[in-house]
mmCIF file of C-alpha atoms and ligand atoms in Angstrom:
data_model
loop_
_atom_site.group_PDB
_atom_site.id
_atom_site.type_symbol
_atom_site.label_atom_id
_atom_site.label_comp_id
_atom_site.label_asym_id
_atom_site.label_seq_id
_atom_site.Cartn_x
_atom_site.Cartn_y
_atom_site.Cartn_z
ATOM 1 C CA UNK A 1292 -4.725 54.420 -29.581
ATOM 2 C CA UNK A 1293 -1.678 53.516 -31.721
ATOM 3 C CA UNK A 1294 -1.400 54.663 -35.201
ATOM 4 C CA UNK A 1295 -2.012 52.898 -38.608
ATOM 5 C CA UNK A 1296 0.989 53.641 -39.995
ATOM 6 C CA UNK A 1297 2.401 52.921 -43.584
ATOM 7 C CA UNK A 1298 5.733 52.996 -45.200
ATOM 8 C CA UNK A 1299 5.798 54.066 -48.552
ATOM 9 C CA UNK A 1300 9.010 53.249 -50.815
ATOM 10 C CA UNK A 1301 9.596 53.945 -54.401
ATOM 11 C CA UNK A 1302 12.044 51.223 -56.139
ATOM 12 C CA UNK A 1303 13.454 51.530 -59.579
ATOM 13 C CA UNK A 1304 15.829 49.026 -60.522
ATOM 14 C CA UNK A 1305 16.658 48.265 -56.540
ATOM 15 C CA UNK A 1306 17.164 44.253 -56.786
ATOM 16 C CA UNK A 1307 20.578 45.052 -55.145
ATOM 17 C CA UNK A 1308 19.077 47.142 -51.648
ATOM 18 C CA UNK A 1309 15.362 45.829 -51.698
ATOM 19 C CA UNK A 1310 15.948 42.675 -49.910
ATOM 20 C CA UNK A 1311 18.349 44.388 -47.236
ATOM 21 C CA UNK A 1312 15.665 47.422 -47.011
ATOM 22 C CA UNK A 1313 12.941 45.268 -45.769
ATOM 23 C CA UNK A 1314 14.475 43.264 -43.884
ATOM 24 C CA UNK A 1315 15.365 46.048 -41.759
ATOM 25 C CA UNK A 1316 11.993 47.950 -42.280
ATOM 26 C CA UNK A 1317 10.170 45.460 -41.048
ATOM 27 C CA UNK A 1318 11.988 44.980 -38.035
ATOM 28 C CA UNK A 1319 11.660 48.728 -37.311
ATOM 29 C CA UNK A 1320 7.961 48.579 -37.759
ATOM 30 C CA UNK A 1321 7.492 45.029 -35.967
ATOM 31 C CA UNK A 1322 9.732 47.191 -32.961
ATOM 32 C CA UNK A 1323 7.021 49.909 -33.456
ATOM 33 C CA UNK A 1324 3.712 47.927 -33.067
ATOM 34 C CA UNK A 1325 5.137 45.660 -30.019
ATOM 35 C CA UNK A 1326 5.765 48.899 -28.252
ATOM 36 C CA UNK A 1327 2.053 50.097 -29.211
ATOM 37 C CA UNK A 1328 3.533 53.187 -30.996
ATOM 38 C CA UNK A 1329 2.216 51.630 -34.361
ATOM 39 C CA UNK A 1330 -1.450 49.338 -34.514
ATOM 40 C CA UNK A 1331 -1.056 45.954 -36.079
ATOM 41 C CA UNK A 1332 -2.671 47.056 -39.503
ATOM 42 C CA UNK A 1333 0.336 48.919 -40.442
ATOM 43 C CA UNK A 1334 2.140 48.098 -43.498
ATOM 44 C CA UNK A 1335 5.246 48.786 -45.871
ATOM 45 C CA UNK A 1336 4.639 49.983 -49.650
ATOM 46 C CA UNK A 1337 6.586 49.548 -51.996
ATOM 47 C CA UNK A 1338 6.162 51.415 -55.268
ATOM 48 C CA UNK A 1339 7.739 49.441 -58.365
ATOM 49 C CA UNK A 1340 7.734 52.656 -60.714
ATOM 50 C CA UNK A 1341 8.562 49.967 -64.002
ATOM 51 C CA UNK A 1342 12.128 48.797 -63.225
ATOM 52 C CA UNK A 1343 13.507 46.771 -65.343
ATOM 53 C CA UNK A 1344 15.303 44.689 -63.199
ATOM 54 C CA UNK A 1345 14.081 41.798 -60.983
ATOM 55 C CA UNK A 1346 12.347 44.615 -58.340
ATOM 56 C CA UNK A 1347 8.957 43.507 -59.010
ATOM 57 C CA UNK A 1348 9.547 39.936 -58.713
ATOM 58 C CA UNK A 1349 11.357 40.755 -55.357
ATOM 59 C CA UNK A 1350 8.325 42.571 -53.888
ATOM 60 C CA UNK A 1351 5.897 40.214 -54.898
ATOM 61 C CA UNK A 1352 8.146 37.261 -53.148
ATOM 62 C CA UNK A 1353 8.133 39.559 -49.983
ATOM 63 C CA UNK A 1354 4.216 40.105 -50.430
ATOM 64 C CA UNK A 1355 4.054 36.170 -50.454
ATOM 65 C CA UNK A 1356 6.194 35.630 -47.003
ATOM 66 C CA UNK A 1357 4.966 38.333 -45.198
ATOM 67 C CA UNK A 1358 1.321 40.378 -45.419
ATOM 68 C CA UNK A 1359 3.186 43.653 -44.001
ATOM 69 C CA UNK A 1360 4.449 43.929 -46.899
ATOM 70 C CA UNK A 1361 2.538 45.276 -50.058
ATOM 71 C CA UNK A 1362 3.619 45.903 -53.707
ATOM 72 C CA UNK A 1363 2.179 48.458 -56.163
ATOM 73 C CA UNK A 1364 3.177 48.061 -59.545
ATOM 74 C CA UNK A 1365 3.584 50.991 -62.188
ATOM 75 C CA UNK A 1366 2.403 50.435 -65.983
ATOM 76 C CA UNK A 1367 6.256 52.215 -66.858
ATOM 77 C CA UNK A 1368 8.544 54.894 -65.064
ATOM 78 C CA UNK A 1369 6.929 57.977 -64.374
ATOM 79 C CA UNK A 1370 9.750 59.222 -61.863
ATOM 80 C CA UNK A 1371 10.567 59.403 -58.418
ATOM 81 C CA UNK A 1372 7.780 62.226 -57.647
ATOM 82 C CA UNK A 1373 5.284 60.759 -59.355
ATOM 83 C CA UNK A 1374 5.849 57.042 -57.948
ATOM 84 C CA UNK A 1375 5.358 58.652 -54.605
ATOM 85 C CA UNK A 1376 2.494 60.221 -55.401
ATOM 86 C CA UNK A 1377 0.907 56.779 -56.521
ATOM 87 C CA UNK A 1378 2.142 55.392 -53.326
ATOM 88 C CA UNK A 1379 0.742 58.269 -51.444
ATOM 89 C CA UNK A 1380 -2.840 58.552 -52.884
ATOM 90 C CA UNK A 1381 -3.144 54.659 -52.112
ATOM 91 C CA UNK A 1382 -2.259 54.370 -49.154
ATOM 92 C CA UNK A 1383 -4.195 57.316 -48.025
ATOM 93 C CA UNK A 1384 -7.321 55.729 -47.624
ATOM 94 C CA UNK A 1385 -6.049 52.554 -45.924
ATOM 95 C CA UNK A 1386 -3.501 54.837 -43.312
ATOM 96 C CA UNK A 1387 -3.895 56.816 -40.587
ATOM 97 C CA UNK A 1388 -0.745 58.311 -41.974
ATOM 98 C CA UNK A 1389 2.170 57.746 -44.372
ATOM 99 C CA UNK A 1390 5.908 58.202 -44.091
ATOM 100 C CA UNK A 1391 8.217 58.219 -47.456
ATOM 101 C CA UNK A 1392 11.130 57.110 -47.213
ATOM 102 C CA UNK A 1393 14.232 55.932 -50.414
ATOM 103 C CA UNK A 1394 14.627 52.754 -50.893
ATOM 104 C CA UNK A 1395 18.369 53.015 -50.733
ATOM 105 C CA UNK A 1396 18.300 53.111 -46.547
ATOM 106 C CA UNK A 1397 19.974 56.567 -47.079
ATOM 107 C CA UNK A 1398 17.313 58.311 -44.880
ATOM 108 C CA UNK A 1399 17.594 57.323 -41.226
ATOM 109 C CA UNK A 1400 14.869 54.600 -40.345
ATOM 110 C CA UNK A 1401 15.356 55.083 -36.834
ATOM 111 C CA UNK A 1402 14.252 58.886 -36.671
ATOM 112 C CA UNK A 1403 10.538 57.194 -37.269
ATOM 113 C CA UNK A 1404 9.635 56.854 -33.782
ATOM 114 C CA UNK A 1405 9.984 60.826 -33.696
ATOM 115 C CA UNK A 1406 8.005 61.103 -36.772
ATOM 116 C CA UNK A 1407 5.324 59.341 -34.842
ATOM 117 C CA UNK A 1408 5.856 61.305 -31.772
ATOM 118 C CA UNK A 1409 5.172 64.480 -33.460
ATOM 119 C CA UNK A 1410 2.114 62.951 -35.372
ATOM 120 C CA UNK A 1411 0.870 61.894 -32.141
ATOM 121 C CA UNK A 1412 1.257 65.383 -30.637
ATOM 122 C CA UNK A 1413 -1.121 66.372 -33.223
ATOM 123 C CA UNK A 1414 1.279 67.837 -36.863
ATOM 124 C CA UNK A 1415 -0.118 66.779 -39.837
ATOM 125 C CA UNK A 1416 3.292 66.576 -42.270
ATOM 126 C CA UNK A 1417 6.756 65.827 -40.127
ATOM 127 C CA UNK A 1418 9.325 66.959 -42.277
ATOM 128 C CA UNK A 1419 12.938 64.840 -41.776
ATOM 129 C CA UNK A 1420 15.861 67.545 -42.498
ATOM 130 C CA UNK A 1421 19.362 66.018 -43.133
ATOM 131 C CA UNK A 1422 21.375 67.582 -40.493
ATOM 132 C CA UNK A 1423 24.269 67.811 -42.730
ATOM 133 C CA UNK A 1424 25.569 66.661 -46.114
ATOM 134 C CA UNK A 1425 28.740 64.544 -44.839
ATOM 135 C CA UNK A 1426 27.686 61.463 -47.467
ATOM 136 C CA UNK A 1427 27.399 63.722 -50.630
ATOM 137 C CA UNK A 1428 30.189 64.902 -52.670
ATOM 138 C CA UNK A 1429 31.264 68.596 -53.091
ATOM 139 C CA UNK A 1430 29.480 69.377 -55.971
ATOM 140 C CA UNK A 1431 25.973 67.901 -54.645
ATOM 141 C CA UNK A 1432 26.744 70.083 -51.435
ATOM 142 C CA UNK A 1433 27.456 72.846 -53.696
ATOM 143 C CA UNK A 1434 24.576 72.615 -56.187
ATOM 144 C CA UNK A 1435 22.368 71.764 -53.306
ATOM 145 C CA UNK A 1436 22.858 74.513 -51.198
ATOM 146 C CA UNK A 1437 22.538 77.001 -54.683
ATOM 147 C CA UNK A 1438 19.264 75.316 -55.229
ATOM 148 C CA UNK A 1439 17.684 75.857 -51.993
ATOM 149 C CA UNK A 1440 19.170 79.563 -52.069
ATOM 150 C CA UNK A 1441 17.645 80.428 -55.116
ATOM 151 C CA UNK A 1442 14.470 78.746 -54.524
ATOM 152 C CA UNK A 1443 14.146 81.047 -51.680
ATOM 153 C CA UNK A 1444 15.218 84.087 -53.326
ATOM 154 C CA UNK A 1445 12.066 83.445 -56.023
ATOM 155 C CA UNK A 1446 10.117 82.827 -53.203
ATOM 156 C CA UNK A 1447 9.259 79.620 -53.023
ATOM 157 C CA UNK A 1448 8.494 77.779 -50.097
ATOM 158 C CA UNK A 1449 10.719 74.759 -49.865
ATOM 159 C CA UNK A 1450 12.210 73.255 -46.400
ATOM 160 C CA UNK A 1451 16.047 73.855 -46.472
ATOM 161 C CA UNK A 1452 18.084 70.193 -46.501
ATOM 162 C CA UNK A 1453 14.285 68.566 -47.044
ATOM 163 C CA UNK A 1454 13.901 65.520 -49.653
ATOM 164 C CA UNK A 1455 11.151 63.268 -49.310
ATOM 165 C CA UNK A 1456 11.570 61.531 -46.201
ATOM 166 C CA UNK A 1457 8.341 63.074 -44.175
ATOM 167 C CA UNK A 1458 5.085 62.202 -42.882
ATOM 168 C CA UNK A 1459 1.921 63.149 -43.449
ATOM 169 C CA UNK A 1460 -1.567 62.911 -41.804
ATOM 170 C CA UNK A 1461 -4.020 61.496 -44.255
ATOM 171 C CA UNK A 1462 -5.920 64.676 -43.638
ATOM 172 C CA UNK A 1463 -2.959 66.373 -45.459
ATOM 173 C CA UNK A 1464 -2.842 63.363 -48.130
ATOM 174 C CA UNK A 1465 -6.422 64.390 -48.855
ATOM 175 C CA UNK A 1466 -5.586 67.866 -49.456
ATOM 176 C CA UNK A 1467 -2.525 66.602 -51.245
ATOM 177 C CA UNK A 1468 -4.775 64.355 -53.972
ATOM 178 C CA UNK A 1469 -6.947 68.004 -54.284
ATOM 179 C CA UNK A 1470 -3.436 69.373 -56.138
ATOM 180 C CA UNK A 1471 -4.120 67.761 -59.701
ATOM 181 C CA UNK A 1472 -0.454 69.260 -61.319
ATOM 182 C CA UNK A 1473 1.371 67.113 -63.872
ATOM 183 C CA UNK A 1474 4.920 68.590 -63.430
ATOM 184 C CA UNK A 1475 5.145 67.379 -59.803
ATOM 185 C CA UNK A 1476 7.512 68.862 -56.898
ATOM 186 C CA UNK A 1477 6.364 67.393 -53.822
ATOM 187 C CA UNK A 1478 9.045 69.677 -51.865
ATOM 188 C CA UNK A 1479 7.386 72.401 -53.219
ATOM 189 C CA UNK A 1480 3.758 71.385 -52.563
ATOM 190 C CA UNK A 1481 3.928 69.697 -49.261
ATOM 191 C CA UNK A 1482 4.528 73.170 -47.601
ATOM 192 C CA UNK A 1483 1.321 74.811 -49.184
ATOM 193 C CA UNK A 1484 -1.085 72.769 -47.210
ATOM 194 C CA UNK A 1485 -0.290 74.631 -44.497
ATOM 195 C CA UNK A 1486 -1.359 72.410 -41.556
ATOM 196 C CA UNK A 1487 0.424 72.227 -38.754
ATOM 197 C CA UNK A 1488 4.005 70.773 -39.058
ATOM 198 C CA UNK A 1489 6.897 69.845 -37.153
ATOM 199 C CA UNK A 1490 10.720 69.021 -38.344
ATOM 200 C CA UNK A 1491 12.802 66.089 -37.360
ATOM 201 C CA UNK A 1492 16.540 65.827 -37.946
ATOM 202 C CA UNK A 1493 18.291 63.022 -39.131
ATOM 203 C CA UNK A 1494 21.574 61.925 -40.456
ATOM 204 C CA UNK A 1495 21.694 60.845 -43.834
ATOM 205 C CA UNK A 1496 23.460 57.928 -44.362
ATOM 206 C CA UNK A 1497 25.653 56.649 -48.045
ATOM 207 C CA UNK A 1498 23.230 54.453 -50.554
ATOM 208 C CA UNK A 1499 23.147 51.250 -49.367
ATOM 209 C CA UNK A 1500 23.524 49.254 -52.210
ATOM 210 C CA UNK A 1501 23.580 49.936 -55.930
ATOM 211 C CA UNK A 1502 23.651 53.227 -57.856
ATOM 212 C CA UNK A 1503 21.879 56.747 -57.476
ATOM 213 C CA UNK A 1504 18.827 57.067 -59.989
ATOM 214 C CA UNK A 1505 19.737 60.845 -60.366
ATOM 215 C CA UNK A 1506 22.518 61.815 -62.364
ATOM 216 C CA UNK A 1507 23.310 65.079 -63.242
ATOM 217 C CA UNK A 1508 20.409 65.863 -66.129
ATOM 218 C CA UNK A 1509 17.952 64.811 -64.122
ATOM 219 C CA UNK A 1510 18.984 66.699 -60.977
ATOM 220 C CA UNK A 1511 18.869 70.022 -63.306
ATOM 221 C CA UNK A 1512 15.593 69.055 -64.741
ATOM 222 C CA UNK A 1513 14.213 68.202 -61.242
ATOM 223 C CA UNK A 1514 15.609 71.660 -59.771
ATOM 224 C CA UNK A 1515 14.066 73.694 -62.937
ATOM 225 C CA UNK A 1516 11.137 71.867 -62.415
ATOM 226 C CA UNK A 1517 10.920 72.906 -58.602
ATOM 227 C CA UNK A 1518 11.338 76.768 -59.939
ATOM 228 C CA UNK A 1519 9.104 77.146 -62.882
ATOM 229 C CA UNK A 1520 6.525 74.762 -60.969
ATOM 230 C CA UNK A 1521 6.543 77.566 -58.130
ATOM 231 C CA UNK A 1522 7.438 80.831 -58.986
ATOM 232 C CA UNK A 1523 6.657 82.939 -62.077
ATOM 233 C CA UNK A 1524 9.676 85.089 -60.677
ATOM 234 C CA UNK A 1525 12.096 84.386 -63.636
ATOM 235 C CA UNK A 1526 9.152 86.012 -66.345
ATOM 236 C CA UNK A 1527 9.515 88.917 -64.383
ATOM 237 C CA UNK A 1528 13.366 88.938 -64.042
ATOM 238 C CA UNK A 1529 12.915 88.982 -68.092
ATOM 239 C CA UNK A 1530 10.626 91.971 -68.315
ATOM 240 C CA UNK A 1531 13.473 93.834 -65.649
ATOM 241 C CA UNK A 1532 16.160 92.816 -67.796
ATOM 242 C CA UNK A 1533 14.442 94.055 -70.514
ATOM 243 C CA UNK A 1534 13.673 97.005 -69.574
ATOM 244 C CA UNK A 1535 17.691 97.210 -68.548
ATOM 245 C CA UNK A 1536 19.005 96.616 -72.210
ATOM 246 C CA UNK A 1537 16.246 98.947 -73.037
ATOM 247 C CA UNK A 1538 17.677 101.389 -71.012
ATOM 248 C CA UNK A 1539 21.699 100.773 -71.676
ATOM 249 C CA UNK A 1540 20.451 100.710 -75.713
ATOM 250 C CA UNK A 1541 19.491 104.344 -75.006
ATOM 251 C CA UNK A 1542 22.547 105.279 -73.605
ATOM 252 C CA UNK A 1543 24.570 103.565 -76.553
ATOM 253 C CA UNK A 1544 22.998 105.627 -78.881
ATOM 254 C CA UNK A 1545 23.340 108.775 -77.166
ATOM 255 C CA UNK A 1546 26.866 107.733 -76.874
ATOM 256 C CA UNK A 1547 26.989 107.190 -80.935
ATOM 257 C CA UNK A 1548 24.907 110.306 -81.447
ATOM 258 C CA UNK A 1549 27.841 112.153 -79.838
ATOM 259 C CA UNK A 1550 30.829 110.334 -81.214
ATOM 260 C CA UNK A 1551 29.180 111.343 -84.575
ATOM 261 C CA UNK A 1552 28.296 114.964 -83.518
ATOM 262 C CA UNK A 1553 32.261 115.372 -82.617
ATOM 263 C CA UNK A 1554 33.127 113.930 -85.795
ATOM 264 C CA UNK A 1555 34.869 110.837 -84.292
ATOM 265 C CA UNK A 1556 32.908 108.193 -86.567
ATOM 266 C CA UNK A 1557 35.042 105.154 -87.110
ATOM 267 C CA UNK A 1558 33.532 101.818 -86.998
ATOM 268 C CA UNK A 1559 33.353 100.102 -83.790
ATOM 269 C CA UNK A 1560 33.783 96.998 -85.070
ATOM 270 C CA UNK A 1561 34.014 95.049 -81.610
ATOM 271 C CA UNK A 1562 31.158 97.024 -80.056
ATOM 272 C CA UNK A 1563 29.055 96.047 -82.951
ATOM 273 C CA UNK A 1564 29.541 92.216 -82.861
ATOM 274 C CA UNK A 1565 30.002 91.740 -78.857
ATOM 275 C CA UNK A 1566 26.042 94.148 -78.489
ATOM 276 C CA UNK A 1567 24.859 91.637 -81.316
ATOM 277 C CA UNK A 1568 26.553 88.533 -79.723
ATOM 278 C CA UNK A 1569 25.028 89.736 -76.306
ATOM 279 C CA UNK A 1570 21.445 90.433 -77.525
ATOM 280 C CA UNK A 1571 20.920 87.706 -79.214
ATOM 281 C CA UNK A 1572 22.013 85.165 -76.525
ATOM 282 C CA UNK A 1573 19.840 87.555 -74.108
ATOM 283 C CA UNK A 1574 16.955 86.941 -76.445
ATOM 284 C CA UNK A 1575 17.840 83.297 -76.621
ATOM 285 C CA UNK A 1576 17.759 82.733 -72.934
ATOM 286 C CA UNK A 1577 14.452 84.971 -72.546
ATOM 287 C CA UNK A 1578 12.825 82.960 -75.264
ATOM 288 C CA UNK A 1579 13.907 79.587 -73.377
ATOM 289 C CA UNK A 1580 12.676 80.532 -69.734
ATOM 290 C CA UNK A 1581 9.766 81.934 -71.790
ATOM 291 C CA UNK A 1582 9.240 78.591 -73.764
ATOM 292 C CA UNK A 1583 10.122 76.375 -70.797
ATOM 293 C CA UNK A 1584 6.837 78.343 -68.980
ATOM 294 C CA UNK A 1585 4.961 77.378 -72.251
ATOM 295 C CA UNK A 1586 5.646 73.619 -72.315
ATOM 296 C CA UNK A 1587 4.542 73.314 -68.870
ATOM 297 C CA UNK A 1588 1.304 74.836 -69.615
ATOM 298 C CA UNK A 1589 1.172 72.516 -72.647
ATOM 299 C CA UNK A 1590 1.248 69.422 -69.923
ATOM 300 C CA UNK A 1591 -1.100 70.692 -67.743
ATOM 301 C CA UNK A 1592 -3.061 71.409 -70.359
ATOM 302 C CA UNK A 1593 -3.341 68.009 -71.764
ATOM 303 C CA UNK A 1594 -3.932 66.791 -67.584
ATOM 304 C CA UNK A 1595 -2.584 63.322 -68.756
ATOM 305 C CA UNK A 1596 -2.994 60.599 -65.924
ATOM 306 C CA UNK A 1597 0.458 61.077 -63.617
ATOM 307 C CA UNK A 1598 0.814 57.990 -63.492
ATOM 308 C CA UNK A 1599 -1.153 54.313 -64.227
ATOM 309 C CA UNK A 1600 -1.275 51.433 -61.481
ATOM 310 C CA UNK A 1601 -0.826 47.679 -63.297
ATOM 311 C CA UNK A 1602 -0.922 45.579 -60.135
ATOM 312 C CA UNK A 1603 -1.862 46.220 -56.369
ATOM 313 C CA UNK A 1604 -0.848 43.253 -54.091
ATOM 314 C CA UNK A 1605 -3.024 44.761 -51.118
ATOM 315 C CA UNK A 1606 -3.585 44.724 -47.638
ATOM 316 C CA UNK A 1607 -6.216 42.224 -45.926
ATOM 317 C CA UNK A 1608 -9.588 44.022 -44.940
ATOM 318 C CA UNK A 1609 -10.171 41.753 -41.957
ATOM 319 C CA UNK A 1610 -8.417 42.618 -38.481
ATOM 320 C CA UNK A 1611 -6.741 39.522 -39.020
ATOM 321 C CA UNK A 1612 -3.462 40.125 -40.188
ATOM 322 C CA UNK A 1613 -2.216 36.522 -40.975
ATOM 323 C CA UNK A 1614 -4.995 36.797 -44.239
ATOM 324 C CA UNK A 1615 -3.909 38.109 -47.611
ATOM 325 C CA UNK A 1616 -6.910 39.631 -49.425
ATOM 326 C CA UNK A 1617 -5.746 38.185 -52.700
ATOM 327 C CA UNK A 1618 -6.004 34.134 -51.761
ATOM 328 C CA UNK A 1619 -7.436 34.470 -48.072
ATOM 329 C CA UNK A 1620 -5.142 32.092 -47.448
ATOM 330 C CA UNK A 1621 -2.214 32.742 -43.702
ATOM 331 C CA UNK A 1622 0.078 30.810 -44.986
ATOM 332 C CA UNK A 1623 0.728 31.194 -48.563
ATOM 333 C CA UNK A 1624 0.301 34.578 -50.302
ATOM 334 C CA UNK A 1625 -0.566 34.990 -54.279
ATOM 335 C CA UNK A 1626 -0.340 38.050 -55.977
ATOM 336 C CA UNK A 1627 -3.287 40.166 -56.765
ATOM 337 C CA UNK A 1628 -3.349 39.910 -60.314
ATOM 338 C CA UNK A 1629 -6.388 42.188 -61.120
ATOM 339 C CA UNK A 1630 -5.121 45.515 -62.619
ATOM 340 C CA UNK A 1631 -6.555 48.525 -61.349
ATOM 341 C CA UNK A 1632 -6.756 51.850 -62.772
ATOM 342 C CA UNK A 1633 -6.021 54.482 -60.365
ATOM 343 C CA UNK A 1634 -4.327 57.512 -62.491
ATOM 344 C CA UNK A 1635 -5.165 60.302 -61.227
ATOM 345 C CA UNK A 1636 -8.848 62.038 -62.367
ATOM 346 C CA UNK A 1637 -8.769 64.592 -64.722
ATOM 347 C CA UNK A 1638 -11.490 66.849 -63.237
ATOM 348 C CA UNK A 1639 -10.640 69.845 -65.502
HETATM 349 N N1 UDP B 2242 13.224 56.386 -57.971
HETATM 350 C C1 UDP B 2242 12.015 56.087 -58.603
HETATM 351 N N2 UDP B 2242 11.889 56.365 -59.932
HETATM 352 C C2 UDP B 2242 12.886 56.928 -60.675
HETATM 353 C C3 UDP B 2242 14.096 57.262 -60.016
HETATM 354 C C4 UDP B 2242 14.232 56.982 -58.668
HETATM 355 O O1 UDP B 2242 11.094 55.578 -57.970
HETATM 356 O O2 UDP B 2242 12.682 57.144 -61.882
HETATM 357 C C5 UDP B 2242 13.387 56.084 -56.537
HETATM 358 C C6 UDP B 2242 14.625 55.294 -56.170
HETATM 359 O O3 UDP B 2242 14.419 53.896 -56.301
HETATM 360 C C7 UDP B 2242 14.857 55.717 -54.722
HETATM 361 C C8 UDP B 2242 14.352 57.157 -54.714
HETATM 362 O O4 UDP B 2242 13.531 57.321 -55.866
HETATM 363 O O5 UDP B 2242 14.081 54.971 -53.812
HETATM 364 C C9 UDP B 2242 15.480 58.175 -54.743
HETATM 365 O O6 UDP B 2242 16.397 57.880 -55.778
HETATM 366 P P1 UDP B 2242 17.970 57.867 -55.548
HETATM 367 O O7 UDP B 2242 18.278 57.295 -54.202
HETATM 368 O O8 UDP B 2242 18.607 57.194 -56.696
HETATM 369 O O9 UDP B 2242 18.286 59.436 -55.569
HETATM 370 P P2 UDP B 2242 19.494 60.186 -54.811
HETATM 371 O O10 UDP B 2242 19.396 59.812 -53.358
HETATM 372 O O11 UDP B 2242 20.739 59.718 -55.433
HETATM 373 O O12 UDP B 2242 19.216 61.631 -55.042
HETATM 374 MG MG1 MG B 2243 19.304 57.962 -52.612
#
């Protein structure tokens, strides 16, 4: 029997890709179900994570002209991860399973049909690797391929050239929604379910359309995240280096104790300032990794909802596809106005 599939598509500010996106997701999936590798219930998601352009607007017209296509509305932008995440938990009671995807048609839309292939064959998450980095410019290859490297060095379980284009079995969505962490890394998560997964490689294409949504700050916020989220590596790289200054601090003063003894005592006034420079900014940094540690305990602490749904233009329940659940009406959609809270339950 054919899948229930669903496409799930974060947007923030994409007025400028959106309409080109569906058009050509649809046409994918409509390709899918007439050749039985998707069932007629399956459906495209798309996550407004509070643009502030005309996104929402544009999903709610393609809600109204077509009911394979659904629109879930964010209360303000929580980020790509956690947009997802809303995307994910929803549609994982409605799917058999979900694929991510950008909304920029940068990931390739044709590699779903081995997505499905592999799903069929019985993985749980399908994980689409870039085959190469052609599209990005040096210093994304660069900072990249440092990422990943150091990510594995700490330890950390990520899938080399992975972003979020990947499928997963709503058996692994449920074990997903059982990970209640505020500071989210999906890349990092994903891989600790641990059921059985497959890759699928892909060429990534340029944005379509429009500009990226991660510049520079938030790439190195997203990449620190992914590090102190998963490995408590870097408190221990503090105690070693500690432990190092400790030890080259003895030395100095041996090194003092004889210059003294052998009556050579002038002031060394560059040692002095470059050992106080260098300690302190050692300090410095150890107080920040430190600190940064703190803050994220501070968040999960507080277990604030990740993220709050305003509007859910939903899928019919009936087998009948033509019927929107909002108006039950074939022909003419209307949006789902009821508002309905789905942030995520703080259980501890
Ligand atoms: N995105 C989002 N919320 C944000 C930033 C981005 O939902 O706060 C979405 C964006 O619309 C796109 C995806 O996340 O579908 C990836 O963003 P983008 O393509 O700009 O990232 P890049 O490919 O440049 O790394
Ligand atoms: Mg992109």
């Amino acid at each position: 029997m054919s899948a229930k599939i669903y496409l799930v598509i974060p947007c923030y500010n994409e007025e400028e890709v959106l309409p080109e996106t569906n058009r050509r997701l649809t046409k994918k999936l409509d390709s899918l179900i007439a050749c039985g590798r998707a069932c007629t219930d399956s459906r495209i998601l798309y996550v407004d994570d509070g643009s502030k352009d005309r996104t929402w607007e544009i999903i709610c017209r393609l809600h109204s002209e077509n009911p394979m296509v659904l629109g879930l509305k964010l209360a303000h932008n929580r980020g790509h991860q956690n947009a997802l995440l809303a995307g994910l938990l929803t549609a994982k009671d409605e799917a058999d399973c979900v694929v991510s995807m950008d909304a920029d048609l940068q990931d390739d839309i044709d590699a779903l049909d081995q997505f499905i292939e592999k799903f069929d064959e019985g993985c749980d998450v399908v994980y689409g690797v870039r085959n190469k980095r052609d599209t990005d410019t040096f210093f994304k290859r660069a900072s990249a391929l440092a990422f990943y490297r150091l990510m594995q060095g700490l330890g950390v379980d990520v899938v080399y050239n992975h972003a979020d284009y990947r499928l997963m079995s709503r058996r692994a969505l449920d074990a997903l929604s059982e990970y209640h962490e505020v500071n989210l890394f999906l890349r990092g998560l994903v891989p600790l379910i641990g059921y059985r997964c497959d890759y699928v490689y892909y060429d990534r294409h340029e944005r379509f359309a429009g500009e990226s949504k991660y510049p520079l700050k938030k790439m190195i916020s997203f990449a620190l995240d992914g590090i102190t989220s998963f490995s408590v590596k870097p408190l221990k790289i503090i105690s070693t280096l500690g432990i190092l200054v400790s030890c080259l601090s003895v030395l100095g003063l041996l090194y003092a104790l004889i210059s003294w003894a052998s009556g050579n005592v002038v002031a060394g006034w560059t040692a002095t300032v470059a050992s106080i420079w260098f300690l302190g900014g050692l300090q410095m940094l150890c107080l920040g990794v430190v600190g940064g540690y703190i803050g994220k305990i501070y968040s999960e602490v507080k277990a604030r909802p990740r993220f709050r749904i305003e509007q859910y233009l939903r899928a019919e329940k009936t087998e009948d596809s033509s019927a929107c659940t909002c108006c039950g009406k074939s022909d003419q959609h209307t949006q789902n106005t009821d508002p309905i809270s789905h942030s995520t339950p703080s259980t501890r």
